[in-house]
Amino acid sequence: MKHLIDPMDISIDELESLFKLAEEIIKNEDDFNNICSHKILATLFYEPSTRTRFSFEAAMLRLGGQVIGFSEPGSSSVMKGESIPDTIRTVGSYVDIIAMRHPKEGAPRYASYYSQVPIINAGDGGHQHPTQTLTDLLTIKRTKGQISNLTMGLCGDLKFGRTVHSLIKAMSRYENIKFILISPQELQIPEYIKMEILNKKNIPFIEVERLEDVIDKLDILYMTRVQKERFFNEADYIRLKDSYILDKEKLKLARKDLSILHPLPRVNEISYEVDEDPRACYFDQVEYGMFIRMALITKLLGVM
Amino acid sequence: MKHLIDPMDISIDELESLFKLAEEIIKNEDDFNNICSHKILATLFYEPSTRTRFSFEAAMLRLGGQVIGFSEPGSSSVMKGESIPDTIRTVGSYVDIIAMRHPKEGAPRYASYYSQVPIINAGDGGHQHPTQTLTDLLTIKRTKGQISNLTMGLCGDLKFGRTVHSLIKAMSRYENIKFILISPQELQIPEYIKMEILNKKNIPFIEVERLEDVIDKLDILYMTRVQKERFFNEADYIRLKDSYILDKEKLKLARKDLSILHPLPRVNEISYEVDEDPRACYFDQVEYGMFIRMALITKLLGVM
Amino acid sequence: MKHLIDPMDISIDELESLFKLAEEIIKNEDDFNNICSHKILATLFYEPSTRTRFSFEAAMLRLGGQVIGFSEPGSSSVMKGESIPDTIRTVGSYVDIIAMRHPKEGAPRYASYYSQVPIINAGDGGHQHPTQTLTDLLTIKRTKGQISNLTMGLCGDLKFGRTVHSLIKAMSRYENIKFILISPQELQIPEYIKMEILNKKNIPFIEVERLEDVIDKLDILYMTRVQKERFFNEADYIRLKDSYILDKEKLKLARKDLSILHPLPRVNEISYEVDEDPRACYFDQVEYGMFIRMALITKLLGVM
């Protein structure tokens, strides 16, 4: 592993070794807090994403490293005038590793061809966001003890959510996974994922419209937002909208050992009252996001 | 003390202990330059304030800590989309302490209810700016040797200046303080401060219009800006404006041991010629601002 | 040397000592990676220049120091409201050294009069950019082994390029330098440089229109961009534009030991195919830019 561009670039073995390292860091963080000293991360954010940027920067600082970068239109416009290869070769002279966020699909891959230092894709348009997928997988592993033998519900906008697509692809490599896909009809998972991933690998899945009908069957519930604008007609929206809001009432139907995940930020799809429920894992997920980035940076820099 | 939201949240004893620590840091800065190593401060500036941000960041770096943050509309807008509780819980997973500047009154207080790490109010609209008040008090203590038995002049716009209101409240807890309030009539100190603070505690004060009439009586002169737009009529402005500009001429009337303070930035209310006068303390005040923030961060993190 | 405002402020001896230090850092970087610990650099960029800012920040971090700063309109506008002397005295209370970029000619010089800490001019309008000149000189020294006995071609817009003017002035202090000035007639080097520098010091130079006519004579080729808008008429532009693009074809005519420099960013004036040629030095130049800034910061802080 030299760069991380697509979550599927990593083999299951590399994933395991990454999770193991993340868990070591969680257990003994102090042992790692100088491991990247004198190393520099560049955060090249051609579009703003404060959460993701903070997660990378905190990860690097907690490893004893340092950070330079840009995150706002003003600065990045300067760099936009020049080609990505030139920018990457320049920045690669200054730093040891680069996290790149770009509105254009494929930009981080293209950058990696010219880079003398590791590139991490920190999100490229609607395409990939591999460290989010790693975060999701580590959260599942930590809360369920394994990433296999699980019934996973994915709820909300399953058509446009890149997070959900990447997660299904990643989970499909593990054993005995069942998916319950909960969405309005117009926001169902794309055909190509059913054909090329689920059917091809004989992974069982069902598609339903209402969360309350299936919540009692789930080990994991992965919530995402449903935007009103995505619905074809107002009537459907009014009929269904409450089905995609997780609240105390619906949670009463769920198992005691359910794990609720959400990539955040949320709007209203999880009620605040749910935050206090021990099954809510989405703030732990935020922390795991930082720890998996710490593990990833450590691996890519080859300092362990 | 878990957070610092309002300067009046701190007891006199806590203040004393904070000043003592600040003075130790001033004396032996090298002893403190690793005390926050492996700790991270987040500067969440929902409105820009470069001076205040720099003061916090320099404070944290000089203690051996690290900083992440945002300071410009581009980045902060991203965070604005989500609720303050969600942002605070997320950022609190990454860092050890947060300095928050927000255009809305009460935002830092609200944030503190949801925060697992200490929150410092770095200014919330026209409301509070407690680290400025701490800065002012430390400057008085350092230049006068004590915060009692003092005649303090406050000059300029006393109606809208939050700095001045907070300082009066804070000083009113010390012994034998007299205030001389120097302002045009339309910019006098609000009634509630006279009623609820000064009269209630029997603190002597007079209100005058012209600085030159009282400057000889002052131990401390706290200057603030008077904006033309605040005056009711042009004639008043023309008649009075020079009274709120401190220059060499007026300083001739003042005591030899006067201390001149100003929260900065200034426009023209203190002439540049005054900068060379030994009674000018406003650049020392800038430095004390950083030292008191160093002390505050150290206390809130519990590293001493 | 207390500040660096104009490249001609530095004596030849100081330059030599700076280059020597830069070469020591290149050779034994690890020996220097804590030399500025507990020191802070402020990058005050009143106009964005991400490349230059990154180079300064990486330089400081690699020396073990820390950085605060602003780089975008939002933050800097706050500081613009106050005078440069007040800003400099404030920031100088927080940090140990300042790199200042400003759209107004002379702003860094003016700042240096009021600064208690060293100021480095990181570019002031169309005027000076001394660390670029130092970068160019170090690159020449490293690639040719000396800064004397050289025939140097400068190609492109020689009229408006401050980089080129500064470099000619700086090189004119070394022995046995010949210049070949390659530009369209409307973009020739200004008269005052010919009169006051080249003629005055009896430095031989010729002016030509086409790169291909002289490339075989050059030890160094310093490329810059030619903007279409600078031409007086379309016909000239069409006739000449290809003469200012360096490609493999023209390089066939050049010496084997030519060194190609460019201050970057480039647009199309050097074809990408040239990047692989061993004579292309412009990415090494980027690295030398960081190393010379490391040496400069070290010297100005007096830590060696």
CSV table of C-alpha atoms in Angstrom, one decimal, chain C residues 5-301:
chain,number,residue,atom,x,y,z
C,5,ILE,CA,13.5,43.1,2.9
C,6,ASP,CA,15.5,43.5,-0.3
C,7,PRO,CA,17.9,40.9,-1.7
C,8,MET,CA,20.5,43.6,-2.1
C,9,ASP,CA,20.5,44.3,1.6
C,10,ILE,CA,22.6,41.1,2.1
C,11,SER,CA,26.3,41.4,1.5
C,12,ILE,CA,28.2,38.8,-0.6
C,13,ASP,CA,29.7,37.4,2.6
C,14,GLU,CA,26.4,37.0,4.3
C,15,LEU,CA,25.1,35.3,1.2
C,16,GLU,CA,28.0,32.9,1.3
C,17,SER,CA,27.4,32.1,4.9
C,18,LEU,CA,23.7,31.6,4.2
C,19,PHE,CA,24.4,29.2,1.3
C,20,LYS,CA,26.9,27.3,3.5
C,21,LEU,CA,24.3,26.9,6.2
C,22,ALA,CA,21.7,25.8,3.6
C,23,GLU,CA,24.1,23.2,2.3
C,24,GLU,CA,24.8,21.9,5.8
C,25,ILE,CA,21.1,21.6,6.4
C,26,ILE,CA,20.7,19.7,3.1
C,27,LYS,CA,23.5,17.3,4.1
C,28,ASN,CA,22.5,16.7,7.7
C,29,GLU,CA,18.9,17.8,8.1
C,30,ASP,CA,18.4,15.7,11.2
C,31,ASP,CA,20.9,17.9,13.1
C,32,PHE,CA,18.6,20.9,12.6
C,33,ASN,CA,15.2,19.5,13.3
C,34,ASN,CA,14.9,20.9,16.8
C,35,ILE,CA,17.0,24.0,16.4
C,36,CYS,CA,13.9,26.3,16.4
C,37,SER,CA,11.9,24.4,19.0
C,38,HIS,CA,9.7,26.8,21.1
C,39,LYS,CA,10.1,29.4,18.4
C,40,ILE,CA,7.1,30.7,16.4
C,41,LEU,CA,6.9,32.0,12.9
C,42,ALA,CA,3.9,34.2,11.9
C,43,THR,CA,2.9,34.1,8.2
C,44,LEU,CA,1.1,37.4,7.6
C,45,PHE,CA,-0.2,37.0,4.0
C,46,TYR,CA,-2.2,40.0,3.1
C,47,GLU,CA,-2.6,38.4,-0.3
C,48,PRO,CA,-2.8,34.7,-1.0
C,49,SER,CA,0.4,32.9,-2.2
C,50,THR,CA,0.0,29.3,-1.2
C,51,ARG,CA,3.3,28.1,-2.6
C,52,THR,CA,5.4,30.7,-0.8
C,53,ARG,CA,3.4,30.3,2.4
C,54,PHE,CA,3.9,26.5,2.3
C,55,SER,CA,7.6,26.9,1.7
C,56,PHE,CA,8.0,29.1,4.8
C,57,GLU,CA,5.7,27.0,7.0
C,58,ALA,CA,7.4,23.7,6.0
C,59,ALA,CA,10.8,25.4,6.6
C,60,MET,CA,9.8,26.4,10.1
C,61,LEU,CA,8.2,23.1,11.0
C,62,ARG,CA,11.2,21.2,9.8
C,63,LEU,CA,13.4,23.2,12.1
C,64,GLY,CA,11.2,22.2,15.0
C,65,GLY,CA,9.4,25.5,15.2
C,66,GLN,CA,5.7,26.4,15.1
C,67,VAL,CA,3.5,28.6,12.9
C,68,ILE,CA,0.5,30.9,13.2
C,69,GLY,CA,-0.8,33.0,10.5
C,70,PHE,CA,-3.5,34.1,8.0
C,71,SER,CA,-3.6,33.6,4.3
C,72,GLU,CA,-7.1,34.5,3.2
C,73,PRO,CA,-9.1,37.7,2.7
C,74,GLY,CA,-11.5,36.9,5.5
C,75,SER,CA,-8.9,36.9,8.3
C,76,SER,CA,-6.6,39.5,6.9
C,77,SER,CA,-9.3,42.1,6.4
C,78,VAL,CA,-9.6,42.2,10.2
C,79,MET,CA,-6.0,43.2,10.4
C,80,LYS,CA,-6.3,45.6,7.5
C,81,GLY,CA,-8.4,47.9,9.7
C,82,GLU,CA,-5.5,48.7,11.9
C,83,SER,CA,-2.1,50.3,11.0
C,84,ILE,CA,0.8,48.1,10.1
C,85,PRO,CA,2.9,49.4,13.1
C,86,ASP,CA,0.1,48.3,15.5
C,87,THR,CA,-0.3,44.9,13.9
C,88,ILE,CA,3.5,44.3,13.9
C,89,ARG,CA,3.9,45.3,17.5
C,90,THR,CA,1.0,43.0,18.4
C,91,VAL,CA,2.1,40.0,16.4
C,92,GLY,CA,5.7,40.6,17.5
C,93,SER,CA,4.5,40.0,21.1
C,94,TYR,CA,3.3,36.6,20.2
C,95,VAL,CA,6.0,35.3,17.8
C,96,ASP,CA,9.7,35.2,17.2
C,97,ILE,CA,9.8,36.0,13.5
C,98,ILE,CA,7.4,37.2,10.8
C,99,ALA,CA,7.1,36.5,7.1
C,100,MET,CA,5.0,39.2,5.5
C,101,ARG,CA,3.4,39.2,2.0
C,102,HIS,CA,1.6,42.4,1.1
C,103,PRO,CA,0.1,43.8,-2.1
C,104,LYS,CA,1.7,47.2,-1.4
C,105,GLU,CA,5.2,48.0,-2.3
C,106,GLY,CA,7.3,48.9,0.7
C,107,ALA,CA,4.9,47.5,3.3
C,108,PRO,CA,7.5,45.0,4.7
C,109,ARG,CA,10.2,47.7,4.9
C,110,TYR,CA,7.7,49.9,6.8
C,111,ALA,CA,6.8,47.0,9.1
C,112,SER,CA,10.5,46.4,9.9
C,113,TYR,CA,10.9,49.9,11.4
C,114,TYR,CA,8.4,49.0,14.1
C,115,SER,CA,9.2,45.4,14.7
C,116,GLN,CA,10.9,44.0,17.7
C,117,VAL,CA,11.3,40.7,15.8
C,118,PRO,CA,12.9,39.9,12.4
C,119,ILE,CA,10.7,40.6,9.3
C,120,ILE,CA,11.1,38.6,6.1
C,121,ASN,CA,9.6,40.1,3.0
C,122,ALA,CA,7.7,37.3,1.4
C,123,GLY,CA,6.8,39.5,-1.6
C,124,ASP,CA,5.5,43.1,-1.8
C,125,GLY,CA,3.5,43.7,-4.9
C,126,GLY,CA,5.6,43.9,-8.1
C,127,HIS,CA,8.6,45.0,-6.1
C,128,GLN,CA,10.7,42.5,-4.3
C,129,HIS,CA,10.6,38.8,-3.4
C,130,PRO,CA,14.0,38.3,-1.8
C,131,THR,CA,13.6,34.7,-0.8
C,132,GLN,CA,12.9,33.8,-4.5
C,133,THR,CA,16.2,35.4,-5.4
C,134,LEU,CA,18.0,33.5,-2.7
C,135,THR,CA,16.3,30.3,-4.0
C,136,ASP,CA,17.5,31.1,-7.5
C,137,LEU,CA,21.1,31.8,-6.4
C,138,LEU,CA,21.3,28.6,-4.3
C,139,THR,CA,19.9,26.6,-7.2
C,140,ILE,CA,22.6,28.0,-9.5
C,141,LYS,CA,25.3,27.4,-6.9
C,142,ARG,CA,24.2,23.8,-6.3
C,143,THR,CA,23.7,22.9,-10.0
C,144,LYS,CA,26.8,24.7,-11.4
C,145,GLY,CA,29.1,24.5,-8.4
C,146,GLN,CA,29.6,28.3,-8.4
C,147,ILE,CA,27.9,31.6,-9.2
C,148,SER,CA,30.5,33.0,-11.5
C,149,ASN,CA,31.9,32.4,-15.0
C,150,LEU,CA,28.4,31.7,-16.3
C,151,THR,CA,26.4,32.6,-19.4
C,152,MET,CA,22.8,33.0,-18.3
C,153,GLY,CA,19.8,33.2,-20.5
C,154,LEU,CA,16.7,34.8,-19.2
C,155,CYS,CA,13.7,34.1,-21.3
C,156,GLY,CA,10.1,35.4,-21.5
C,157,ASP,CA,8.6,38.6,-20.0
C,158,LEU,CA,11.6,40.5,-18.9
C,159,LYS,CA,9.8,43.8,-18.5
C,160,PHE,CA,7.3,43.1,-15.7
C,161,GLY,CA,8.9,40.1,-14.0
C,162,ARG,CA,10.2,41.2,-10.6
C,163,THR,CA,11.9,37.9,-10.2
C,164,VAL,CA,14.1,38.5,-13.2
C,165,HIS,CA,15.1,42.0,-12.2
C,166,SER,CA,16.1,41.0,-8.7
C,167,LEU,CA,18.1,38.0,-10.1
C,168,ILE,CA,20.0,40.2,-12.6
C,169,LYS,CA,20.9,42.6,-9.8
C,170,ALA,CA,22.0,39.8,-7.5
C,171,MET,CA,24.0,38.0,-10.2
C,172,SER,CA,25.7,41.3,-11.3
C,173,ARG,CA,27.7,41.2,-8.0
C,174,TYR,CA,29.5,38.0,-9.1
C,175,GLU,CA,32.4,37.6,-11.5
C,176,ASN,CA,32.4,37.0,-15.2
C,177,ILE,CA,28.6,36.7,-15.8
C,178,LYS,CA,27.2,37.2,-19.2
C,179,PHE,CA,23.5,37.7,-19.8
C,180,ILE,CA,21.5,36.7,-22.9
C,181,LEU,CA,18.1,38.4,-22.7
C,182,ILE,CA,15.5,36.6,-24.7
C,183,SER,CA,12.1,38.4,-25.1
C,184,PRO,CA,9.8,40.0,-27.6
C,185,GLN,CA,10.8,43.7,-28.1
C,186,GLU,CA,7.8,45.0,-26.1
C,187,LEU,CA,8.8,42.9,-23.1
C,188,GLN,CA,12.5,43.7,-23.0
C,189,ILE,CA,14.3,44.4,-19.8
C,190,PRO,CA,13.7,48.0,-18.5
C,191,GLU,CA,16.2,50.7,-19.5
C,192,TYR,CA,17.2,51.4,-15.9
C,193,ILE,CA,18.5,47.9,-15.5
C,194,LYS,CA,20.6,48.1,-18.6
C,195,MET,CA,22.0,51.6,-17.6
C,196,GLU,CA,22.4,51.4,-13.9
C,197,ILE,CA,23.3,47.7,-13.5
C,198,LEU,CA,24.6,46.1,-16.6
C,199,ASN,CA,26.4,49.1,-18.4
C,200,LYS,CA,27.6,50.6,-15.2
C,201,LYS,CA,29.3,47.4,-14.2
C,202,ASN,CA,30.5,46.5,-17.7
C,203,ILE,CA,28.6,43.3,-17.7
C,204,PRO,CA,28.2,41.9,-21.2
C,205,PHE,CA,24.7,41.2,-22.4
C,206,ILE,CA,22.8,40.8,-25.7
C,207,GLU,CA,19.1,41.0,-26.4
C,208,VAL,CA,17.5,38.6,-28.8
C,209,GLU,CA,14.0,37.6,-29.8
C,210,ARG,CA,14.2,33.9,-30.2
C,211,LEU,CA,15.3,31.2,-27.7
C,212,GLU,CA,16.3,28.7,-30.4
C,213,ASP,CA,18.9,31.2,-31.8
C,214,VAL,CA,20.9,31.2,-28.5
C,215,ILE,CA,20.1,28.2,-26.5
C,216,ASP,CA,23.3,26.5,-27.5
C,217,LYS,CA,25.4,29.2,-25.7
C,218,LEU,CA,23.8,28.9,-22.3
C,219,ASP,CA,25.0,27.5,-19.0
C,220,ILE,CA,21.7,28.4,-17.3
C,221,LEU,CA,18.3,29.1,-18.8
C,222,TYR,CA,15.8,30.9,-16.6
C,223,MET,CA,12.3,30.6,-18.0
C,224,THR,CA,9.4,32.8,-17.2
C,225,ARG,CA,5.9,33.1,-18.6
C,226,VAL,CA,4.9,35.4,-21.5
C,227,GLN,CA,1.3,36.5,-21.2
C,228,LYS,CA,-0.6,37.1,-24.4
C,229,GLU,CA,-2.1,40.3,-23.0
C,230,ARG,CA,1.4,41.9,-22.8
C,231,PHE,CA,1.8,41.9,-26.6
C,232,PHE,CA,1.0,45.1,-28.5
C,233,ASN,CA,-0.5,43.2,-31.5
C,234,GLU,CA,-1.8,39.8,-32.3
C,235,ALA,CA,0.5,39.3,-35.3
C,236,ASP,CA,3.6,39.6,-33.1
C,237,TYR,CA,2.2,37.2,-30.6
C,238,ILE,CA,1.4,34.6,-33.2
C,239,ARG,CA,4.9,35.0,-34.8
C,240,LEU,CA,6.8,34.7,-31.5
C,241,LYS,CA,4.8,32.7,-29.0
C,242,ASP,CA,6.4,29.4,-29.8
C,243,SER,CA,9.9,30.9,-29.2
C,244,TYR,CA,9.1,31.2,-25.5
C,245,ILE,CA,8.0,27.6,-25.1
C,246,LEU,CA,10.8,25.2,-24.1
C,247,ASP,CA,10.3,21.8,-25.5
C,248,LYS,CA,12.3,18.7,-26.4
C,249,GLU,CA,13.0,20.0,-29.9
C,250,LYS,CA,14.7,23.2,-28.7
C,251,LEU,CA,16.5,21.3,-25.9
C,252,LYS,CA,18.3,19.2,-28.6
C,253,LEU,CA,20.2,22.4,-29.5
C,254,ALA,CA,21.3,23.0,-25.9
C,255,ARG,CA,24.4,22.0,-24.0
C,256,LYS,CA,24.5,18.7,-22.1
C,257,ASP,CA,25.2,20.6,-18.9
C,258,LEU,CA,22.5,23.3,-19.2
C,259,SER,CA,20.5,24.0,-16.1
C,260,ILE,CA,16.9,25.0,-16.6
C,261,LEU,CA,15.3,27.1,-13.9
C,262,HIS,CA,11.8,28.5,-13.5
C,263,PRO,CA,10.3,30.2,-10.4
C,264,LEU,CA,7.0,28.3,-10.9
C,265,PRO,CA,4.0,28.1,-11.3
C,266,ARG,CA,4.3,27.5,-15.0
C,267,VAL,CA,1.5,27.6,-17.5
C,268,ASN,CA,2.7,26.2,-20.8
C,269,GLU,CA,6.1,27.8,-21.2
C,270,ILE,CA,7.9,24.5,-20.4
C,271,SER,CA,6.4,21.4,-22.0
C,272,TYR,CA,5.8,18.5,-19.6
C,273,GLU,CA,8.0,16.3,-21.7
C,274,VAL,CA,11.0,18.4,-20.5
C,275,ASP,CA,10.3,17.4,-16.8
C,276,GLU,CA,12.1,14.1,-17.4
C,277,ASP,CA,15.2,15.7,-18.9
C,278,PRO,CA,18.1,15.7,-16.4
C,279,ARG,CA,18.7,19.4,-17.2
C,280,ALA,CA,15.3,20.3,-15.7
C,281,CYS,CA,16.1,21.8,-12.3
C,282,TYR,CA,12.9,23.6,-11.5
C,283,PHE,CA,11.6,21.0,-9.1
C,284,ASP,CA,15.0,20.9,-7.3
C,285,GLN,CA,14.6,24.7,-7.2
C,286,VAL,CA,11.4,24.2,-5.2
C,287,GLU,CA,13.3,22.2,-2.6
C,288,TYR,CA,16.2,24.6,-2.5
C,289,GLY,CA,13.6,27.3,-1.8
C,290,MET,CA,12.6,25.5,1.4
C,291,PHE,CA,16.2,24.8,2.4
C,292,ILE,CA,17.3,28.4,1.9
C,293,ARG,CA,14.3,29.6,4.0
C,294,MET,CA,15.4,27.2,6.7
C,295,ALA,CA,18.9,28.7,6.7
C,296,LEU,CA,17.5,32.2,6.7
C,297,ILE,CA,15.1,31.6,9.6
C,298,THR,CA,18.0,30.0,11.5
C,299,LYS,CA,20.3,33.0,10.9
C,300,LEU,CA,17.7,35.6,11.7
C,301,LEU,CA,16.7,33.9,14.9
